[in-house]
Each structure stands twice: as structure tokens, then as C-alpha cells.
Amino acid sequence: MASKSALPFLILSHLLLLLLLSTAAVPEPLDGGECGYLIYVQTGTVKKAGTHSTIGLEVKTASGEGIWVPNLEEWGGIMGPDYNFFETGRLDTFTGRGPCLTSPICSLNLTSNGSGPYHAWYCDYVEVTASAPAHPCHKQRFSVNQWLATDQEPYSLTAVVDYCGARPSPSVYDLVF
């Protein structure tokens, strides 16, 4: 049995040990890390809006951090092996992993390589959600509403939508679970 003079020391030692063990089990705040991305792409309903071209995108934060996906189908097309992506009126879904960004996504650079028998493409919108445990969930919808084509206005295979300087829209969400 411990003497009365050693009892406070033993209690204090046990409390200190418990404190050290409990703080060691708490993970450090994540800096960067890997996030899951969910991307919806809505092809327009105008005549011949669909494409067989390779579609890629880059999303960025206001500070310039970003992820680049050169080929959405190869990166994370989840619709099945015989599915035709980017067809007229379709909503396509893509999922994949990439680095977590430290602030909300606010800029989109959408590209087409203009290849294939149906090279022109009309995109209505792109919606991007990024999430990971202990990270804020960022969601942004980008209204594109334009052709990515060399034979349709604005005669470009790139569409840029930049909300970084604008006030956050109602479609921007920062949630922490």
C-alpha cells in the first residue's frame, strides 16, 4: 500500500499519463491531405449539344490552389463501361480523389480537345463538391451555358467561369462534420 505522502504523487502521475495518452490519440489538424470529389456535368438540350471529345477541367480557389483533371471519363466516370458521356440532355457523374484545397472552390476552367465525330459540345453547368473527414465540405455550381467548339460562338474549346471575386452565391456551402 502506498504511503499517504506518495498518494498525491501517484494520482498526479496517473492523471498526467491519462492526459498525455488522450492528447496523443487526437489527430493533428489536416493540412492538405486527400479529398473525395463529386462532379456533375449537365450537357445542354439544344440540338447537337453532345460530344465525343475528351473533356477536362481545372478548379481553383481564390488563392490559386487547384486540381486539374485532363480527362473526366478516365479519372472518375462512374456510369459504366458502355455509357456515352456528354450526350444531349444528360447529367453525367464523376468521382475521384485529389488534394484537399484549403479554401472554397470558386473558379472553373472547362476544356474540350475538339476531337471525334461530334466535336462541338454545349455545357449547361458543372457542379463540384469536395469533402473529407475533418475538412470543410465545399460545393460550387458553375453556370457555363456555352458551346465549347470552334464552329459555334464563342469559337473556343475552353470556358472559364470565375466567381472568386464575387460574393458567395447561395450555391456555395462550407460545412464541417
PDB file of C-alpha atoms in Angstrom:
ATOM      1  CA  MET A   1       0.000   0.000   0.000  1.00  0.00           C
ATOM      2  CA  ALA A   2       1.242   3.463  -0.865  1.00  0.00           C
ATOM      3  CA  SER A   3       2.074   5.841   1.904  1.00  0.00           C
ATOM      4  CA  LYS A   4      -0.059   8.938   2.411  1.00  0.00           C
ATOM      5  CA  SER A   5       2.763  11.186   1.167  1.00  0.00           C
ATOM      6  CA  ALA A   6       3.126   9.205  -2.090  1.00  0.00           C
ATOM      7  CA  LEU A   7      -0.615   9.097  -2.841  1.00  0.00           C
ATOM      8  CA  PRO A   8      -0.877  12.631  -4.309  1.00  0.00           C
ATOM      9  CA  PHE A   9       2.168  11.902  -6.483  1.00  0.00           C
ATOM     10  CA  LEU A  10       0.621   8.653  -7.807  1.00  0.00           C
ATOM     11  CA  ILE A  11      -2.701  10.338  -8.516  1.00  0.00           C
ATOM     12  CA  LEU A  12      -0.977  13.225 -10.274  1.00  0.00           C
ATOM     13  CA  SER A  13       1.203  10.793 -12.279  1.00  0.00           C
ATOM     14  CA  HIS A  14      -1.831   8.804 -13.402  1.00  0.00           C
ATOM     15  CA  LEU A  15      -3.710  11.960 -14.368  1.00  0.00           C
ATOM     16  CA  LEU A  16      -0.715  13.216 -16.323  1.00  0.00           C
ATOM     17  CA  LEU A  17      -0.381   9.845 -18.088  1.00  0.00           C
ATOM     18  CA  LEU A  18      -4.092   9.876 -18.989  1.00  0.00           C
ATOM     19  CA  LEU A  19      -3.768  13.420 -20.283  1.00  0.00           C
ATOM     20  CA  LEU A  20      -0.771  12.506 -22.454  1.00  0.00           C
ATOM     21  CA  LEU A  21      -2.499   9.411 -23.838  1.00  0.00           C
ATOM     22  CA  SER A  22      -5.690  11.282 -24.631  1.00  0.00           C
ATOM     23  CA  THR A  23      -3.924  14.087 -26.497  1.00  0.00           C
ATOM     24  CA  ALA A  24      -1.780  11.607 -28.419  1.00  0.00           C
ATOM     25  CA  ALA A  25      -4.944   9.978 -29.793  1.00  0.00           C
ATOM     26  CA  VAL A  26      -6.313  13.247 -31.187  1.00  0.00           C
ATOM     27  CA  PRO A  27      -5.226  13.651 -34.820  1.00  0.00           C
ATOM     28  CA  GLU A  28      -3.427  16.767 -35.856  1.00  0.00           C
ATOM     29  CA  PRO A  29      -5.450  19.195 -37.960  1.00  0.00           C
ATOM     30  CA  LEU A  30      -5.254  18.141 -41.582  1.00  0.00           C
ATOM     31  CA  ASP A  31      -3.200  20.385 -43.794  1.00  0.00           C
ATOM     32  CA  GLY A  32      -3.968  19.467 -47.355  1.00  0.00           C
ATOM     33  CA  GLY A  33      -4.454  15.715 -47.469  1.00  0.00           C
ATOM     34  CA  GLU A  34      -6.663  13.832 -49.886  1.00  0.00           C
ATOM     35  CA  CYS A  35     -10.290  14.704 -50.599  1.00  0.00           C
ATOM     36  CA  GLY A  36     -13.045  12.988 -52.498  1.00  0.00           C
ATOM     37  CA  TYR A  37     -14.526  14.958 -55.379  1.00  0.00           C
ATOM     38  CA  LEU A  38     -18.004  14.563 -56.824  1.00  0.00           C
ATOM     39  CA  ILE A  39     -18.550  16.333 -60.145  1.00  0.00           C
ATOM     40  CA  TYR A  40     -21.831  16.693 -62.025  1.00  0.00           C
ATOM     41  CA  VAL A  41     -21.757  17.862 -65.650  1.00  0.00           C
ATOM     42  CA  GLN A  42     -25.010  18.815 -67.373  1.00  0.00           C
ATOM     43  CA  THR A  43     -24.913  18.770 -71.177  1.00  0.00           C
ATOM     44  CA  GLY A  44     -27.386  21.130 -72.818  1.00  0.00           C
ATOM     45  CA  THR A  45     -30.589  20.168 -74.575  1.00  0.00           C
ATOM     46  CA  VAL A  46     -30.001  22.257 -77.707  1.00  0.00           C
ATOM     47  CA  LYS A  47     -29.705  20.341 -80.982  1.00  0.00           C
ATOM     48  CA  LYS A  48     -26.356  18.500 -81.331  1.00  0.00           C
ATOM     49  CA  ALA A  49     -25.224  19.554 -77.832  1.00  0.00           C
ATOM     50  CA  GLY A  50     -23.477  16.228 -77.154  1.00  0.00           C
ATOM     51  CA  THR A  51     -19.860  15.389 -77.918  1.00  0.00           C
ATOM     52  CA  HIS A  52     -17.397  12.505 -78.185  1.00  0.00           C
ATOM     53  CA  SER A  53     -14.465  14.806 -77.401  1.00  0.00           C
ATOM     54  CA  THR A  54     -12.272  14.469 -74.319  1.00  0.00           C
ATOM     55  CA  ILE A  55     -13.498  16.853 -71.617  1.00  0.00           C
ATOM     56  CA  GLY A  56     -11.240  18.075 -68.827  1.00  0.00           C
ATOM     57  CA  LEU A  57     -11.462  20.661 -66.106  1.00  0.00           C
ATOM     58  CA  GLU A  58      -9.463  22.630 -63.619  1.00  0.00           C
ATOM     59  CA  VAL A  59     -10.973  24.097 -60.456  1.00  0.00           C
ATOM     60  CA  LYS A  60      -9.228  26.653 -58.263  1.00  0.00           C
ATOM     61  CA  THR A  61      -9.620  28.594 -55.052  1.00  0.00           C
ATOM     62  CA  ALA A  62      -9.213  32.359 -54.707  1.00  0.00           C
ATOM     63  CA  SER A  63      -5.592  31.803 -53.611  1.00  0.00           C
ATOM     64  CA  GLY A  64      -4.799  29.822 -56.777  1.00  0.00           C
ATOM     65  CA  GLU A  65      -4.774  26.304 -55.312  1.00  0.00           C
ATOM     66  CA  GLY A  66      -6.431  23.848 -57.626  1.00  0.00           C
ATOM     67  CA  ILE A  67      -6.827  20.446 -59.172  1.00  0.00           C
ATOM     68  CA  TRP A  68      -6.539  19.582 -62.863  1.00  0.00           C
ATOM     69  CA  VAL A  69      -8.431  16.649 -64.372  1.00  0.00           C
ATOM     70  CA  PRO A  70      -7.371  16.316 -68.040  1.00  0.00           C
ATOM     71  CA  ASN A  71      -9.919  13.577 -68.845  1.00  0.00           C
ATOM     72  CA  LEU A  72     -13.062  13.335 -66.709  1.00  0.00           C
ATOM     73  CA  GLU A  73     -14.116   9.941 -68.112  1.00  0.00           C
ATOM     74  CA  GLU A  74     -10.787   8.268 -67.300  1.00  0.00           C
ATOM     75  CA  TRP A  75     -10.475   9.997 -63.925  1.00  0.00           C
ATOM     76  CA  GLY A  76     -13.819   9.095 -62.471  1.00  0.00           C
ATOM     77  CA  GLY A  77     -16.638   8.274 -64.859  1.00  0.00           C
ATOM     78  CA  ILE A  78     -18.984   6.047 -62.848  1.00  0.00           C
ATOM     79  CA  MET A  79     -21.757   5.474 -65.370  1.00  0.00           C
ATOM     80  CA  GLY A  80     -20.487   2.112 -66.664  1.00  0.00           C
ATOM     81  CA  PRO A  81     -18.195   0.801 -69.421  1.00  0.00           C
ATOM     82  CA  ASP A  82     -20.611   1.177 -72.373  1.00  0.00           C
ATOM     83  CA  TYR A  83     -22.040   4.534 -71.321  1.00  0.00           C
ATOM     84  CA  ASN A  84     -21.691   7.510 -73.679  1.00  0.00           C
ATOM     85  CA  PHE A  85     -20.766  10.580 -71.661  1.00  0.00           C
ATOM     86  CA  PHE A  86     -21.680  14.149 -72.616  1.00  0.00           C
ATOM     87  CA  GLU A  87     -24.759  13.256 -74.666  1.00  0.00           C
ATOM     88  CA  THR A  88     -27.506  15.823 -75.304  1.00  0.00           C
ATOM     89  CA  GLY A  89     -29.559  16.496 -72.165  1.00  0.00           C
ATOM     90  CA  ARG A  90     -27.618  14.127 -69.901  1.00  0.00           C
ATOM     91  CA  LEU A  91     -26.362  14.730 -66.391  1.00  0.00           C
ATOM     92  CA  ASP A  92     -23.064  12.855 -66.009  1.00  0.00           C
ATOM     93  CA  THR A  93     -21.485  11.982 -62.668  1.00  0.00           C
ATOM     94  CA  PHE A  94     -17.773  11.669 -61.928  1.00  0.00           C
ATOM     95  CA  THR A  95     -15.974  10.818 -58.696  1.00  0.00           C
ATOM     96  CA  GLY A  96     -12.309  10.760 -57.852  1.00  0.00           C
ATOM     97  CA  ARG A  97      -9.654  11.749 -55.370  1.00  0.00           C
ATOM     98  CA  GLY A  98      -7.334  14.696 -55.317  1.00  0.00           C
ATOM     99  CA  PRO A  99      -5.580  17.029 -52.932  1.00  0.00           C
ATOM    100  CA  CYS A 100      -7.786  18.849 -50.437  1.00  0.00           C
ATOM    101  CA  LEU A 101      -7.918  22.572 -51.032  1.00  0.00           C
ATOM    102  CA  THR A 102      -7.707  24.902 -48.048  1.00  0.00           C
ATOM    103  CA  SER A 103     -10.470  27.258 -49.173  1.00  0.00           C
ATOM    104  CA  PRO A 104     -13.645  27.022 -51.273  1.00  0.00           C
ATOM    105  CA  ILE A 105     -13.503  26.336 -54.998  1.00  0.00           C
ATOM    106  CA  CYS A 106     -14.507  29.454 -56.917  1.00  0.00           C
ATOM    107  CA  SER A 107     -13.095  29.132 -60.443  1.00  0.00           C
ATOM    108  CA  LEU A 108     -13.656  26.624 -63.250  1.00  0.00           C
ATOM    109  CA  ASN A 109     -11.704  26.152 -66.478  1.00  0.00           C
ATOM    110  CA  LEU A 110     -13.566  23.628 -68.625  1.00  0.00           C
ATOM    111  CA  THR A 111     -11.859  22.285 -71.758  1.00  0.00           C
ATOM    112  CA  SER A 112     -12.626  20.116 -74.772  1.00  0.00           C
ATOM    113  CA  ASN A 113      -9.983  18.690 -77.089  1.00  0.00           C
ATOM    114  CA  GLY A 114     -12.390  19.110 -80.032  1.00  0.00           C
ATOM    115  CA  SER A 115     -11.836  15.573 -81.312  1.00  0.00           C
ATOM    116  CA  GLY A 116     -14.189  12.897 -82.535  1.00  0.00           C
ATOM    117  CA  PRO A 117     -17.120  12.786 -84.933  1.00  0.00           C
ATOM    118  CA  TYR A 118     -19.171  15.112 -82.694  1.00  0.00           C
ATOM    119  CA  HIS A 119     -16.620  17.705 -81.672  1.00  0.00           C
ATOM    120  CA  ALA A 120     -18.873  20.594 -80.593  1.00  0.00           C
ATOM    121  CA  TRP A 121     -20.309  20.474 -77.063  1.00  0.00           C
ATOM    122  CA  TYR A 122     -22.810  22.658 -75.207  1.00  0.00           C
ATOM    123  CA  CYS A 123     -22.455  22.616 -71.418  1.00  0.00           C
ATOM    124  CA  ASP A 124     -25.192  23.972 -69.160  1.00  0.00           C
ATOM    125  CA  TYR A 125     -23.403  23.683 -65.820  1.00  0.00           C
ATOM    126  CA  VAL A 126     -20.768  21.923 -63.738  1.00  0.00           C
ATOM    127  CA  GLU A 127     -21.174  21.279 -60.020  1.00  0.00           C
ATOM    128  CA  VAL A 128     -18.165  20.333 -57.880  1.00  0.00           C
ATOM    129  CA  THR A 129     -18.234  19.042 -54.296  1.00  0.00           C
ATOM    130  CA  ALA A 130     -15.057  18.343 -52.307  1.00  0.00           C
ATOM    131  CA  SER A 131     -15.143  16.541 -48.960  1.00  0.00           C
ATOM    132  CA  ALA A 132     -13.028  14.573 -46.496  1.00  0.00           C
ATOM    133  CA  PRO A 133     -13.231  13.752 -42.785  1.00  0.00           C
ATOM    134  CA  ALA A 134     -12.286  16.755 -40.617  1.00  0.00           C
ATOM    135  CA  HIS A 135     -12.301  19.081 -43.652  1.00  0.00           C
ATOM    136  CA  PRO A 136     -14.957  21.576 -44.653  1.00  0.00           C
ATOM    137  CA  CYS A 137     -17.244  20.320 -47.415  1.00  0.00           C
ATOM    138  CA  HIS A 138     -17.051  22.750 -50.342  1.00  0.00           C
ATOM    139  CA  LYS A 139     -19.717  22.784 -53.039  1.00  0.00           C
ATOM    140  CA  GLN A 140     -19.915  25.133 -56.007  1.00  0.00           C
ATOM    141  CA  ARG A 141     -22.153  25.166 -59.070  1.00  0.00           C
ATOM    142  CA  PHE A 142     -20.748  26.884 -62.155  1.00  0.00           C
ATOM    143  CA  SER A 143     -23.205  28.128 -64.786  1.00  0.00           C
ATOM    144  CA  VAL A 144     -21.363  27.585 -68.080  1.00  0.00           C
ATOM    145  CA  ASN A 145     -24.186  27.950 -70.653  1.00  0.00           C
ATOM    146  CA  GLN A 146     -21.970  27.991 -73.729  1.00  0.00           C
ATOM    147  CA  TRP A 147     -20.557  25.980 -76.610  1.00  0.00           C
ATOM    148  CA  LEU A 148     -17.064  24.533 -76.441  1.00  0.00           C
ATOM    149  CA  ALA A 149     -16.459  24.387 -80.179  1.00  0.00           C
ATOM    150  CA  THR A 150     -14.524  26.015 -82.984  1.00  0.00           C
ATOM    151  CA  ASP A 151     -17.584  26.317 -85.239  1.00  0.00           C
ATOM    152  CA  GLN A 152     -20.044  27.811 -82.702  1.00  0.00           C
ATOM    153  CA  GLU A 153     -19.848  31.095 -80.779  1.00  0.00           C
ATOM    154  CA  PRO A 154     -17.749  31.959 -78.818  1.00  0.00           C
ATOM    155  CA  TYR A 155     -15.452  29.815 -81.056  1.00  0.00           C
ATOM    156  CA  SER A 156     -13.376  28.419 -78.205  1.00  0.00           C
ATOM    157  CA  LEU A 157     -12.668  24.962 -76.771  1.00  0.00           C
ATOM    158  CA  THR A 158     -12.392  26.493 -73.297  1.00  0.00           C
ATOM    159  CA  ALA A 159     -14.962  28.004 -70.945  1.00  0.00           C
ATOM    160  CA  VAL A 160     -13.869  29.889 -67.837  1.00  0.00           C
ATOM    161  CA  VAL A 161     -16.288  30.681 -65.021  1.00  0.00           C
ATOM    162  CA  ASP A 162     -14.719  32.711 -62.223  1.00  0.00           C
ATOM    163  CA  TYR A 163     -16.655  33.518 -59.052  1.00  0.00           C
ATOM    164  CA  CYS A 164     -13.528  34.230 -56.978  1.00  0.00           C
ATOM    165  CA  GLY A 165     -14.015  37.991 -56.886  1.00  0.00           C
ATOM    166  CA  ALA A 166     -17.785  37.800 -56.445  1.00  0.00           C
ATOM    167  CA  ARG A 167     -19.745  37.471 -53.252  1.00  0.00           C
ATOM    168  CA  PRO A 168     -20.561  33.855 -52.432  1.00  0.00           C
ATOM    169  CA  SER A 169     -23.680  32.664 -54.191  1.00  0.00           C
ATOM    170  CA  PRO A 170     -26.409  30.642 -52.487  1.00  0.00           C
ATOM    171  CA  SER A 171     -24.910  27.503 -54.087  1.00  0.00           C
ATOM    172  CA  VAL A 172     -21.674  27.774 -52.045  1.00  0.00           C
ATOM    173  CA  TYR A 173     -21.639  25.646 -48.919  1.00  0.00           C
ATOM    174  CA  ASP A 174     -18.961  25.253 -46.256  1.00  0.00           C
ATOM    175  CA  LEU A 175     -19.979  22.502 -43.859  1.00  0.00           C
ATOM    176  CA  VAL A 176     -17.831  20.705 -41.295  1.00  0.00           C
ATOM    177  CA  PHE A 177     -18.948  17.335 -39.969  1.00  0.00           C
TER     178      PHE A 177
END
